[in-house]
Tab-separated table of N, CA and C in Angstrom:
chain	number	residue	atom	x	y	z
A	1	MET	N	-98.059	-159.179	15.311
A	1	MET	CA	-98.183	-159.403	16.733
A	1	MET	C	-97.390	-158.325	17.494
A	2	LYS	N	-97.870	-158.077	18.688
A	2	LYS	CA	-97.166	-157.117	19.513
A	2	LYS	C	-95.874	-157.728	20.055
A	3	PRO	N	-94.870	-156.875	20.280
A	3	PRO	CA	-93.606	-157.396	20.781
A	3	PRO	C	-93.744	-158.134	22.113
A	4	ARG	N	-94.634	-157.697	22.966
A	4	ARG	CA	-94.818	-158.397	24.246
A	4	ARG	C	-95.387	-159.787	24.039
A	5	LEU	N	-96.319	-159.907	23.116
A	5	LEU	CA	-96.894	-161.218	22.855
A	5	LEU	C	-95.869	-162.183	22.253
A	6	ILE	N	-95.016	-161.656	21.380
A	6	ILE	CA	-93.962	-162.463	20.794
A	6	ILE	C	-93.001	-162.941	21.896
A	7	LEU	N	-92.621	-162.020	22.765
A	7	LEU	CA	-91.721	-162.353	23.861
A	7	LEU	C	-92.361	-163.383	24.797
A	8	ALA	N	-93.618	-163.188	25.130
A	8	ALA	CA	-94.324	-164.116	26.024
A	8	ALA	C	-94.461	-165.488	25.407
A	9	SER	N	-94.821	-165.536	24.139
A	9	SER	CA	-94.977	-166.844	23.489
A	9	SER	C	-93.638	-167.548	23.332
A	10	THR	N	-92.576	-166.795	23.090
A	10	THR	CA	-91.239	-167.391	23.018
A	10	THR	C	-90.849	-167.966	24.367
A	11	ALA	N	-91.097	-167.210	25.424
A	11	ALA	CA	-90.780	-167.676	26.762
A	11	ALA	C	-91.557	-168.935	27.122
A	12	LEU	N	-92.827	-168.971	26.748
A	12	LEU	CA	-93.641	-170.165	27.003
A	12	LEU	C	-93.126	-171.381	26.239
A	13	ALA	N	-92.735	-171.158	25.002
A	13	ALA	CA	-92.208	-172.245	24.180
A	13	ALA	C	-90.911	-172.779	24.772
A	14	MET	N	-90.043	-171.883	25.221
A	14	MET	CA	-88.767	-172.284	25.815
A	14	MET	C	-89.019	-173.052	27.130
A	15	ALA	N	-89.976	-172.584	27.912
A	15	ALA	CA	-90.295	-173.268	29.182
A	15	ALA	C	-90.833	-174.674	28.896
A	16	ALA	N	-91.673	-174.794	27.873
A	16	ALA	CA	-92.198	-176.100	27.513
A	16	ALA	C	-91.080	-177.051	27.072
A	17	LEU	N	-90.168	-176.528	26.265
A	17	LEU	CA	-89.049	-177.330	25.820
A	17	LEU	C	-88.155	-177.732	26.992
A	18	ALA	N	-87.923	-176.800	27.908
A	18	ALA	CA	-87.086	-177.102	29.079
A	18	ALA	C	-87.748	-178.155	29.932
A	19	GLY	N	-89.029	-178.027	30.165
A	19	GLY	CA	-89.763	-179.015	30.962
A	19	GLY	C	-89.727	-180.398	30.326
A	20	THR	N	-89.881	-180.423	29.023
A	20	THR	CA	-89.828	-181.690	28.305
A	20	THR	C	-88.446	-182.300	28.381
A	21	ALA	N	-87.420	-181.476	28.222
A	21	ALA	CA	-86.052	-181.973	28.281
A	21	ALA	C	-85.734	-182.543	29.642
A	22	GLN	N	-86.215	-181.890	30.703
A	22	GLN	CA	-85.972	-182.376	32.056
A	22	GLN	C	-86.718	-183.678	32.310
A	23	ALA	N	-87.948	-183.765	31.840
A	23	ALA	CA	-88.694	-185.004	32.006
A	23	ALA	C	-88.049	-186.126	31.211
A	24	ASP	N	-87.570	-185.802	30.007
A	24	ASP	CA	-86.892	-186.797	29.172
A	24	ASP	C	-85.592	-187.264	29.830
A	25	LEU	N	-84.890	-186.375	30.508
A	25	LEU	CA	-83.644	-186.751	31.158
A	25	LEU	C	-83.887	-187.826	32.213
A	26	ALA	N	-84.907	-187.635	33.013
A	26	ALA	CA	-85.211	-188.627	34.046
A	26	ALA	C	-85.542	-189.977	33.413
A	27	LEU	N	-86.265	-189.944	32.335
A	27	LEU	CA	-86.608	-191.215	31.641
A	27	LEU	C	-85.376	-191.799	30.943
A	28	ASP	N	-84.593	-190.938	30.327
A	28	ASP	CA	-83.407	-191.404	29.601
A	28	ASP	C	-82.378	-192.047	30.542
A	29	LEU	N	-82.309	-191.571	31.783
A	29	LEU	CA	-81.355	-192.141	32.723
A	29	LEU	C	-81.677	-193.611	33.014
A	30	VAL	N	-82.948	-193.974	32.851
A	30	VAL	CA	-83.335	-195.355	33.083
A	30	VAL	C	-82.961	-196.234	31.895
A	31	THR	N	-82.991	-195.661	30.703
A	31	THR	CA	-82.817	-196.470	29.493
A	31	THR	C	-81.438	-196.373	28.841
A	32	MET	N	-80.624	-195.393	29.240
A	32	MET	CA	-79.305	-195.253	28.620
A	32	MET	C	-78.287	-194.811	29.643
A	33	PRO	N	-77.006	-194.930	29.306
A	33	PRO	CA	-75.964	-194.479	30.241
A	33	PRO	C	-76.126	-192.993	30.557
A	34	ALA	N	-75.706	-192.623	31.758
A	34	ALA	CA	-75.894	-191.246	32.244
A	34	ALA	C	-75.219	-190.222	31.338
A	35	ASP	N	-74.036	-190.519	30.832
A	35	ASP	CA	-73.341	-189.526	29.977
A	35	ASP	C	-74.114	-189.276	28.691
A	36	GLN	N	-74.707	-190.319	28.118
A	36	GLN	CA	-75.521	-190.142	26.908
A	36	GLN	C	-76.806	-189.368	27.219
A	37	ALA	N	-77.436	-189.682	28.340
A	37	ALA	CA	-78.649	-188.988	28.717
A	37	ALA	C	-78.396	-187.510	28.966
A	38	LEU	N	-77.260	-187.223	29.624
A	38	LEU	CA	-76.898	-185.827	29.883
A	38	LEU	C	-76.581	-185.072	28.572
A	39	THR	N	-75.868	-185.723	27.696
A	39	THR	CA	-75.551	-185.118	26.401
A	39	THR	C	-76.831	-184.808	25.633
A	40	LYS	N	-77.760	-185.738	25.649
A	40	LYS	CA	-79.039	-185.528	24.970
A	40	LYS	C	-79.808	-184.357	25.593
A	41	ALA	N	-79.804	-184.261	26.912
A	41	ALA	CA	-80.519	-183.190	27.597
A	41	ALA	C	-79.895	-181.816	27.315
A	42	MET	N	-78.589	-181.798	27.130
A	42	MET	CA	-77.887	-180.522	26.917
A	42	MET	C	-77.860	-180.105	25.450
A	43	GLN	N	-78.316	-180.950	24.530
A	43	GLN	CA	-78.252	-180.622	23.094
A	43	GLN	C	-79.076	-179.430	22.729
A	44	SER	N	-80.147	-179.153	23.437
A	44	SER	CA	-81.006	-178.026	23.060
A	44	SER	C	-80.246	-176.711	23.225
A	45	GLY	N	-79.289	-176.660	24.154
A	45	GLY	CA	-78.502	-175.455	24.329
A	45	GLY	C	-79.231	-174.326	25.034
A	46	THR	N	-80.437	-174.564	25.489
A	46	THR	CA	-81.220	-173.499	26.119
A	46	THR	C	-81.053	-173.461	27.626
A	47	GLN	N	-80.397	-174.472	28.202
A	47	GLN	CA	-80.272	-174.541	29.635
A	47	GLN	C	-78.810	-174.702	30.046
A	48	SER	N	-78.523	-174.214	31.223
A	48	SER	CA	-77.194	-174.429	31.784
A	48	SER	C	-77.153	-175.796	32.447
A	49	ILE	N	-75.979	-176.292	32.696
A	49	ILE	CA	-75.838	-177.575	33.368
A	49	ILE	C	-76.428	-177.478	34.775
A	50	GLU	N	-76.294	-176.338	35.408
A	50	GLU	CA	-76.854	-176.164	36.741
A	50	GLU	C	-78.376	-176.311	36.738
A	51	ALA	N	-79.023	-175.746	35.725
A	51	ALA	CA	-80.487	-175.860	35.621
A	51	ALA	C	-80.903	-177.304	35.401
A	52	VAL	N	-80.177	-177.993	34.557
A	52	VAL	CA	-80.490	-179.392	34.276
A	52	VAL	C	-80.321	-180.238	35.536
A	53	ILE	N	-79.215	-180.025	36.239
A	53	ILE	CA	-78.937	-180.791	37.471
A	53	ILE	C	-79.948	-180.446	38.547
A	54	SER	N	-80.294	-179.172	38.643
A	54	SER	CA	-81.271	-178.768	39.651
A	54	SER	C	-82.606	-179.477	39.470
A	55	ALA	N	-83.105	-179.476	38.267
A	55	ALA	CA	-84.389	-180.135	37.984
A	55	ALA	C	-84.286	-181.632	38.161
A	56	ALA	N	-83.190	-182.222	37.702
A	56	ALA	CA	-83.027	-183.666	37.803
A	56	ALA	C	-82.863	-184.098	39.244
A	57	ALA	N	-82.145	-183.330	40.060
A	57	ALA	CA	-81.941	-183.688	41.458
A	57	ALA	C	-83.258	-183.755	42.217
A	58	VAL	N	-84.162	-182.840	41.899
A	58	VAL	CA	-85.475	-182.876	42.538
A	58	VAL	C	-86.225	-184.152	42.161
A	59	LYS	N	-86.180	-184.491	40.882
A	59	LYS	CA	-86.910	-185.667	40.403
A	59	LYS	C	-86.262	-186.980	40.831
A	60	LEU	N	-84.963	-186.983	41.059
A	60	LEU	CA	-84.263	-188.222	41.341
A	60	LEU	C	-83.919	-188.400	42.824
A	61	GLN	N	-84.542	-187.637	43.701
A	61	GLN	CA	-84.241	-187.757	45.127
A	61	GLN	C	-84.471	-189.172	45.652
A	62	GLY	N	-85.489	-189.821	45.141
A	62	GLY	CA	-85.808	-191.171	45.592
A	62	GLY	C	-85.054	-192.265	44.828
A	63	GLN	N	-84.199	-191.867	43.907
A	63	GLN	CA	-83.437	-192.841	43.115
A	63	GLN	C	-81.942	-192.484	43.182
A	64	PRO	N	-81.323	-192.771	44.327
A	64	PRO	CA	-79.941	-192.324	44.523
A	64	PRO	C	-78.943	-192.882	43.512
A	65	GLU	N	-79.193	-194.076	42.999
A	65	GLU	CA	-78.241	-194.642	42.031
A	65	GLU	C	-78.263	-193.852	40.711
A	66	LEU	N	-79.459	-193.425	40.291
A	66	LEU	CA	-79.545	-192.616	39.063
A	66	LEU	C	-78.977	-191.222	39.302
A	67	LEU	N	-79.270	-190.642	40.475
A	67	LEU	CA	-78.731	-189.332	40.805
A	67	LEU	C	-77.207	-189.375	40.855
A	68	SER	N	-76.667	-190.403	41.448
A	68	SER	CA	-75.210	-190.566	41.525
A	68	SER	C	-74.597	-190.655	40.140
A	69	SER	N	-75.203	-191.460	39.261
A	69	SER	CA	-74.622	-191.584	37.926
A	69	SER	C	-74.724	-190.284	37.145
A	70	LEU	N	-75.804	-189.533	37.359
A	70	LEU	CA	-75.957	-188.243	36.673
A	70	LEU	C	-74.911	-187.235	37.162
A	71	ILE	N	-74.702	-187.193	38.474
A	71	ILE	CA	-73.704	-186.258	39.025
A	71	ILE	C	-72.319	-186.628	38.495
A	72	SER	N	-72.003	-187.880	38.483
A	72	SER	CA	-70.720	-188.338	37.980
A	72	SER	C	-70.525	-187.931	36.516
A	73	ALA	N	-71.536	-188.178	35.694
A	73	ALA	CA	-71.458	-187.802	34.261
A	73	ALA	C	-71.339	-186.301	34.100
A	74	ALA	N	-72.071	-185.538	34.914
A	74	ALA	CA	-72.020	-184.067	34.815
A	74	ALA	C	-70.649	-183.528	35.195
A	75	ILE	N	-70.038	-184.098	36.236
A	75	ILE	CA	-68.701	-183.650	36.655
A	75	ILE	C	-67.680	-183.990	35.569
A	76	LYS	N	-67.806	-185.144	34.970
A	76	LYS	CA	-66.858	-185.524	33.916
A	76	LYS	C	-67.031	-184.649	32.681
A	77	ALA	N	-68.272	-184.311	32.357
A	77	ALA	CA	-68.542	-183.501	31.176
A	77	ALA	C	-68.229	-182.009	31.392
A	78	PHE	N	-68.440	-181.550	32.635
A	78	PHE	CA	-68.248	-180.134	32.933
A	78	PHE	C	-67.373	-179.963	34.180
A	79	PRO	N	-66.102	-180.386	34.119
A	79	PRO	CA	-65.251	-180.360	35.327
A	79	PRO	C	-65.042	-178.960	35.884
A	80	GLU	N	-65.059	-177.952	35.012
A	80	GLU	CA	-64.855	-176.579	35.490
A	80	GLU	C	-66.039	-176.077	36.307
A	81	GLN	N	-67.171	-176.757	36.257
A	81	GLN	CA	-68.350	-176.364	37.010
A	81	GLN	C	-68.705	-177.355	38.101
A	82	ALA	N	-67.729	-178.168	38.510
A	82	ALA	CA	-67.982	-179.228	39.472
A	82	ALA	C	-68.552	-178.667	40.793
A	83	ALA	N	-67.974	-177.604	41.287
A	83	ALA	CA	-68.445	-177.050	42.566
A	83	ALA	C	-69.893	-176.553	42.464
A	84	GLN	N	-70.231	-175.893	41.367
A	84	GLN	CA	-71.599	-175.398	41.177
A	84	GLN	C	-72.579	-176.561	41.043
A	85	ILE	N	-72.161	-177.599	40.327
A	85	ILE	CA	-73.036	-178.763	40.137
A	85	ILE	C	-73.351	-179.400	41.491
A	86	VAL	N	-72.331	-179.595	42.295
A	86	VAL	CA	-72.517	-180.188	43.626
A	86	VAL	C	-73.402	-179.288	44.503
A	87	SER	N	-73.135	-178.021	44.474
A	87	SER	CA	-73.911	-177.093	45.283
A	87	SER	C	-75.391	-177.099	44.928
A	88	VAL	N	-75.675	-177.037	43.638
A	88	VAL	CA	-77.070	-177.042	43.175
A	88	VAL	C	-77.751	-178.351	43.501
A	89	ALA	N	-77.053	-179.442	43.269
A	89	ALA	CA	-77.645	-180.761	43.513
A	89	ALA	C	-77.977	-180.937	45.016
A	90	ILE	N	-77.073	-180.528	45.894
A	90	ILE	CA	-77.324	-180.658	47.329
A	90	ILE	C	-78.463	-179.732	47.753
A	91	ALA	N	-78.546	-178.558	47.177
A	91	ALA	CA	-79.625	-177.645	47.515
A	91	ALA	C	-80.981	-178.231	47.136
A	92	GLN	N	-81.031	-178.967	46.036
A	92	GLN	CA	-82.305	-179.523	45.572
A	92	GLN	C	-82.603	-180.878	46.153
A	93	ALA	N	-81.609	-181.614	46.553
A	93	ALA	CA	-81.797	-182.968	47.126
A	93	ALA	C	-80.933	-183.107	48.382
A	94	PRO	N	-81.277	-182.357	49.438
A	94	PRO	CA	-80.413	-182.349	50.616
A	94	PRO	C	-80.301	-183.710	51.291
A	95	GLY	N	-81.276	-184.556	51.155
A	95	GLY	CA	-81.213	-185.888	51.743
A	95	GLY	C	-80.216	-186.798	51.056
A	96	GLN	N	-79.765	-186.408	49.890
A	96	GLN	CA	-78.804	-187.208	49.115
A	96	GLN	C	-77.414	-186.555	49.101
A	97	SER	N	-77.139	-185.685	50.042
A	97	SER	CA	-75.883	-184.945	50.086
A	97	SER	C	-74.659	-185.844	50.051
A	98	ALA	N	-74.649	-186.893	50.855
A	98	ALA	CA	-73.485	-187.774	50.891
A	98	ALA	C	-73.301	-188.485	49.547
A	99	ILE	N	-74.385	-188.932	48.941
A	99	ILE	CA	-74.288	-189.616	47.647
A	99	ILE	C	-73.810	-188.665	46.559
A	100	ILE	N	-74.315	-187.455	46.579
A	100	ILE	CA	-73.894	-186.449	45.570
A	100	ILE	C	-72.415	-186.149	45.703
A	101	THR	N	-71.975	-185.915	46.932
A	101	THR	CA	-70.566	-185.590	47.156
A	101	THR	C	-69.673	-186.779	46.794
A	102	SER	N	-70.076	-187.952	47.183
A	102	SER	CA	-69.290	-189.146	46.882
A	102	SER	C	-69.163	-189.362	45.364
A	103	ALA	N	-70.269	-189.207	44.640
A	103	ALA	CA	-70.228	-189.382	43.173
A	103	ALA	C	-69.358	-188.328	42.535
A	104	ALA	N	-69.451	-187.106	43.019
A	104	ALA	CA	-68.627	-186.034	42.452
A	104	ALA	C	-67.149	-186.277	42.710
A	105	LEU	N	-66.813	-186.691	43.915
A	105	LEU	CA	-65.399	-186.954	44.240
A	105	LEU	C	-64.861	-188.125	43.405
A	106	ALA	N	-65.659	-189.135	43.210
A	106	ALA	CA	-65.221	-190.278	42.424
A	106	ALA	C	-64.966	-189.905	40.958
A	107	ALA	N	-65.722	-188.919	40.483
A	107	ALA	CA	-65.591	-188.518	39.077
A	107	ALA	C	-64.362	-187.626	38.831
A	108	THR	N	-63.711	-187.159	39.869
A	108	THR	CA	-62.587	-186.237	39.680
A	108	THR	C	-61.295	-186.942	39.327
A	109	GLU	N	-61.239	-188.252	39.465
A	109	GLU	CA	-60.080	-189.033	39.101
A	109	GLU	C	-58.792	-188.544	39.753
A	110	GLY	N	-58.860	-188.250	41.040
A	110	GLY	CA	-57.664	-187.893	41.808
A	110	GLY	C	-57.220	-186.440	41.703
A	111	ASP	N	-57.965	-185.572	41.089
A	111	ASP	CA	-57.620	-184.157	40.997
A	111	ASP	C	-57.893	-183.508	42.359
A	112	THR	N	-56.829	-183.303	43.137
A	112	THR	CA	-56.987	-182.817	44.514
A	112	THR	C	-57.575	-181.419	44.591
A	113	ALA	N	-57.235	-180.566	43.648
A	113	ALA	CA	-57.801	-179.204	43.670
A	113	ALA	C	-59.310	-179.260	43.435
A	114	MET	N	-59.730	-180.091	42.495
A	114	MET	CA	-61.168	-180.225	42.205
A	114	MET	C	-61.865	-180.880	43.392
A	115	GLN	N	-61.229	-181.859	44.001
A	115	GLN	CA	-61.824	-182.511	45.163
A	115	GLN	C	-62.003	-181.527	46.313
A	116	ALA	N	-61.026	-180.671	46.501
A	116	ALA	CA	-61.127	-179.653	47.551
A	116	ALA	C	-62.278	-178.694	47.262
A	117	ALA	N	-62.404	-178.298	46.003
A	117	ALA	CA	-63.504	-177.394	45.604
A	117	ALA	C	-64.861	-178.066	45.810
A	118	ILE	N	-64.946	-179.355	45.487
A	118	ILE	CA	-66.203	-180.091	45.665
A	118	ILE	C	-66.548	-180.217	47.136
A	119	ASN	N	-65.555	-180.562	47.959
A	119	ASN	CA	-65.780	-180.678	49.406
A	119	ASN	C	-66.233	-179.353	49.984
A	120	GLN	N	-65.597	-178.270	49.549
A	120	GLN	CA	-65.978	-176.919	50.029
A	120	GLN	C	-67.378	-176.570	49.576
A	121	ALA	N	-67.712	-176.863	48.333
A	121	ALA	CA	-69.066	-176.568	47.819
A	121	ALA	C	-70.122	-177.371	48.582
A	122	ALA	N	-69.804	-178.630	48.873
A	122	ALA	CA	-70.760	-179.477	49.628
A	122	ALA	C	-70.957	-178.920	51.040
A	123	THR	N	-69.844	-178.553	51.677
A	123	THR	CA	-69.925	-177.983	53.025
A	123	THR	C	-70.739	-176.690	53.024
A	124	ASP	N	-70.448	-175.819	52.073
A	124	ASP	CA	-71.165	-174.550	51.979
A	124	ASP	C	-72.669	-174.748	51.734
A	125	ALA	N	-72.983	-175.693	50.852
A	125	ALA	CA	-74.388	-175.956	50.540
A	125	ALA	C	-75.115	-176.518	51.756
A	126	GLU	N	-74.463	-177.402	52.491
A	126	GLU	CA	-75.076	-177.951	53.702
A	126	GLU	C	-75.260	-176.878	54.762
A	127	GLN	N	-74.258	-176.003	54.916
A	127	GLN	CA	-74.388	-174.900	55.885
A	127	GLN	C	-75.513	-173.945	55.501
A	128	GLN	N	-75.639	-173.692	54.200
A	128	GLN	CA	-76.715	-172.849	53.721
A	128	GLN	C	-78.069	-173.451	54.030
A	129	LEU	N	-78.174	-174.764	53.882
A	129	LEU	CA	-79.436	-175.430	54.208
A	129	LEU	C	-79.744	-175.318	55.695
A	130	VAL	N	-78.725	-175.482	56.531
A	130	VAL	CA	-78.904	-175.369	57.975
A	130	VAL	C	-79.332	-173.947	58.329
A	131	GLN	N	-78.691	-172.966	57.742
A	131	GLN	CA	-79.055	-171.575	58.005
A	131	GLN	C	-80.486	-171.297	57.554
A	132	THR	N	-80.859	-171.797	56.422
A	132	THR	CA	-82.214	-171.610	55.900
A	132	THR	C	-83.242	-172.255	56.822
A	133	GLU	N	-82.936	-173.478	57.274
A	133	GLU	CA	-83.839	-174.175	58.184
A	133	GLU	C	-83.947	-173.412	59.513
A	134	THR	N	-82.806	-172.916	60.016
A	134	THR	CA	-82.800	-172.161	61.263
A	134	THR	C	-83.615	-170.898	61.113
A	135	THR	N	-83.422	-170.194	60.029
A	135	THR	CA	-84.172	-168.963	59.773
A	135	THR	C	-85.660	-169.245	59.666
A	136	GLU	N	-86.025	-170.318	58.966
A	136	GLU	CA	-87.432	-170.675	58.826
A	136	GLU	C	-88.031	-171.059	60.187
A	137	THR	N	-87.260	-171.789	61.006
A	137	THR	CA	-87.755	-172.184	62.318
A	137	THR	C	-87.925	-170.951	63.196
A	138	GLU	N	-86.969	-170.024	63.137
A	138	GLU	CA	-87.101	-168.804	63.924
A	138	GLU	C	-88.301	-167.989	63.456
A	139	ALA	N	-88.520	-167.917	62.155
A	139	ALA	CA	-89.653	-167.166	61.630
A	139	ALA	C	-90.960	-167.823	62.059
A	140	GLU	N	-91.015	-169.150	62.045
A	140	GLU	CA	-92.220	-169.847	62.502
A	140	GLU	C	-92.475	-169.604	63.983
A	141	THR	N	-91.406	-169.601	64.778
A	141	THR	CA	-91.541	-169.358	66.198
A	141	THR	C	-92.048	-167.955	66.475
A	142	VAL	N	-91.489	-166.982	65.786
A	142	VAL	CA	-91.954	-165.591	65.942
A	142	VAL	C	-93.398	-165.459	65.515
A	143	GLU	N	-93.739	-166.082	64.402
A	143	GLU	CA	-95.126	-166.030	63.906
A	143	GLU	C	-96.071	-166.687	64.909
A	144	ALA	N	-95.673	-167.806	65.455
A	144	ALA	CA	-96.521	-168.486	66.452
A	144	ALA	C	-96.686	-167.635	67.706
A	145	GLU	N	-95.600	-166.981	68.115
A	145	GLU	CA	-95.712	-166.091	69.297
A	145	GLU	C	-96.622	-164.920	69.008
A	146	GLN	N	-96.551	-164.391	67.807
A	146	GLN	CA	-97.401	-163.260	67.448
A	146	GLN	C	-98.845	-163.657	67.390
A	147	THR	N	-99.152	-164.851	66.924
A	147	THR	CA	-100.549	-165.283	66.850
A	147	THR	C	-101.072	-165.679	68.214
A	148	GLU	N	-100.177	-166.126	69.110
A	148	GLU	CA	-100.581	-166.501	70.445
A	148	GLU	C	-100.726	-165.283	71.344
A	149	ALA	N	-99.996	-164.233	71.108
A	149	ALA	CA	-100.007	-163.057	71.976
A	149	ALA	C	-101.393	-162.449	72.145
A	150	PRO	N	-102.194	-162.245	71.114
A	150	PRO	CA	-103.521	-161.666	71.341
A	150	PRO	C	-104.395	-162.561	72.196
A	151	ALA	N	-104.262	-163.859	72.104
A	151	ALA	CA	-105.077	-164.767	72.901
A	151	ALA	C	-104.690	-164.691	74.373
A	152	ALA	N	-103.469	-164.329	74.674
A	152	ALA	CA	-103.001	-164.258	76.053
A	152	ALA	C	-103.409	-162.976	76.757
A	153	GLN	N	-103.889	-161.987	76.013
A	153	GLN	CA	-104.279	-160.723	76.630
A	153	GLN	C	-105.550	-160.916	77.438
A	154	LEU	N	-105.664	-160.085	78.460
A	154	LEU	CA	-106.849	-160.122	79.320
A	154	LEU	C	-108.034	-159.512	78.573
A	155	PRO	N	-109.227	-160.009	78.874
A	155	PRO	CA	-110.386	-159.415	78.217
A	155	PRO	C	-110.610	-157.994	78.751
A	156	PRO	N	-111.326	-157.151	78.032
A	156	PRO	CA	-111.524	-155.774	78.502
A	156	PRO	C	-112.371	-155.802	79.780
A	157	PRO	N	-112.217	-154.814	80.624
A	157	PRO	CA	-112.976	-154.774	81.869
A	157	PRO	C	-114.469	-154.597	81.589
A	158	PRO	N	-115.314	-155.069	82.466
A	158	PRO	CA	-116.748	-154.901	82.256
A	158	PRO	C	-117.141	-153.429	82.345
A	159	PRO	N	-118.256	-153.053	81.725
A	159	PRO	CA	-118.674	-151.657	81.805
A	159	PRO	C	-119.007	-151.306	83.256
A	160	PRO	N	-118.862	-150.026	83.594
A	160	PRO	CA	-119.145	-149.639	84.988
A	160	PRO	C	-120.650	-149.840	85.308
A	161	ALA	N	-120.849	-150.240	86.537
A	161	ALA	CA	-122.247	-150.499	86.976
A	161	ALA	C	-122.948	-149.162	87.181
A	162	ASN	N	-124.231	-149.117	86.756
A	162	ASN	CA	-125.038	-147.905	86.970
A	162	ASN	C	-125.491	-147.904	88.424
A	163	SER	N	-125.611	-146.715	88.970
A	163	SER	CA	-126.006	-146.618	90.366
A	163	SER	C	-127.520	-146.548	90.532
A	164	GLY	N	-128.258	-146.612	89.504
A	164	GLY	CA	-129.716	-146.572	89.619
A	164	GLY	C	-130.318	-147.701	88.832
A	165	SER	N	-131.632	-147.733	88.801
A	165	SER	CA	-132.247	-148.778	88.029
A	165	SER	C	-132.218	-148.372	86.563
A	166	SER	N	-132.134	-149.342	85.725
A	166	SER	CA	-131.981	-149.061	84.315
A	166	SER	C	-133.306	-148.863	83.596
A	167	ASP	N	-134.452	-149.075	84.285
A	167	ASP	CA	-135.738	-148.905	83.599
A	167	ASP	C	-136.297	-147.492	83.745
A	168	ARG	N	-135.617	-146.614	84.407
A	168	ARG	CA	-136.025	-145.212	84.487
A	168	ARG	C	-135.148	-144.345	83.624
A	169	PRO	N	-135.731	-143.411	82.945
A	169	PRO	CA	-134.882	-142.472	82.183
A	169	PRO	C	-134.130	-141.576	83.143
A	170	PRO	N	-133.021	-141.060	82.696
A	170	PRO	CA	-132.279	-140.172	83.602
A	170	PRO	C	-133.130	-138.934	83.937
A	171	SER	N	-132.961	-138.500	85.145
A	171	SER	CA	-133.766	-137.360	85.573
A	171	SER	C	-133.226	-136.082	84.954
A	172	VAL	N	-134.160	-135.228	84.599
A	172	VAL	CA	-133.808	-133.941	84.008
A	172	VAL	C	-134.350	-132.863	84.947
A	173	SER	N	-133.496	-131.947	85.285
A	173	SER	CA	-133.959	-130.889	86.200
A	173	SER	C	-134.754	-129.850	85.438
A	174	PRO	N	-135.825	-129.347	85.978
A	174	PRO	CA	-136.660	-128.362	85.288
A	174	PRO	C	-135.973	-127.015	85.128
A	175	THR	N	-134.952	-126.736	85.816
A	175	THR	CA	-134.290	-125.454	85.730
A	175	THR	C	-133.330	-125.338	84.604
A	176	SER	N	-132.979	-126.410	83.988
A	176	SER	CA	-131.986	-126.312	82.941
A	176	SER	C	-132.556	-125.931	81.626
């Protein structure tokens, strides 16, 4: 096989495994404790905790209790990445920002430095979302103005009126 085909098929296999692991995590959270489900999802070793949390946050937006337990388990398992976990989770599930932050803070067990980092990451992620929404709104406004501008232009002026009747050919002088 060609090296490109080997690389492509390996990438496809890894993507399939990652997709399956993420789907399994959402199901596992229903049937087992969050820490066990997270451990099972991370066993493949092919994904970072941020990738797992990112995918799970999207899937669990409508299930705040499962999202909360996953965030708590992730913070306990990976305390050195608490800020990144919170940031990624809020970016993927902005409607659950308060629940994500609350679960993360509860999992820190009184570590004030970690709590400060989590609060800062949550604030930064929320500000980033606001900036993104503002930028998107401004871009939509500019786009709308650009599409409306041609419609607001005046139509071209009518052609000049001929001073003679249009059923006669123009006269040609015999001397020319």
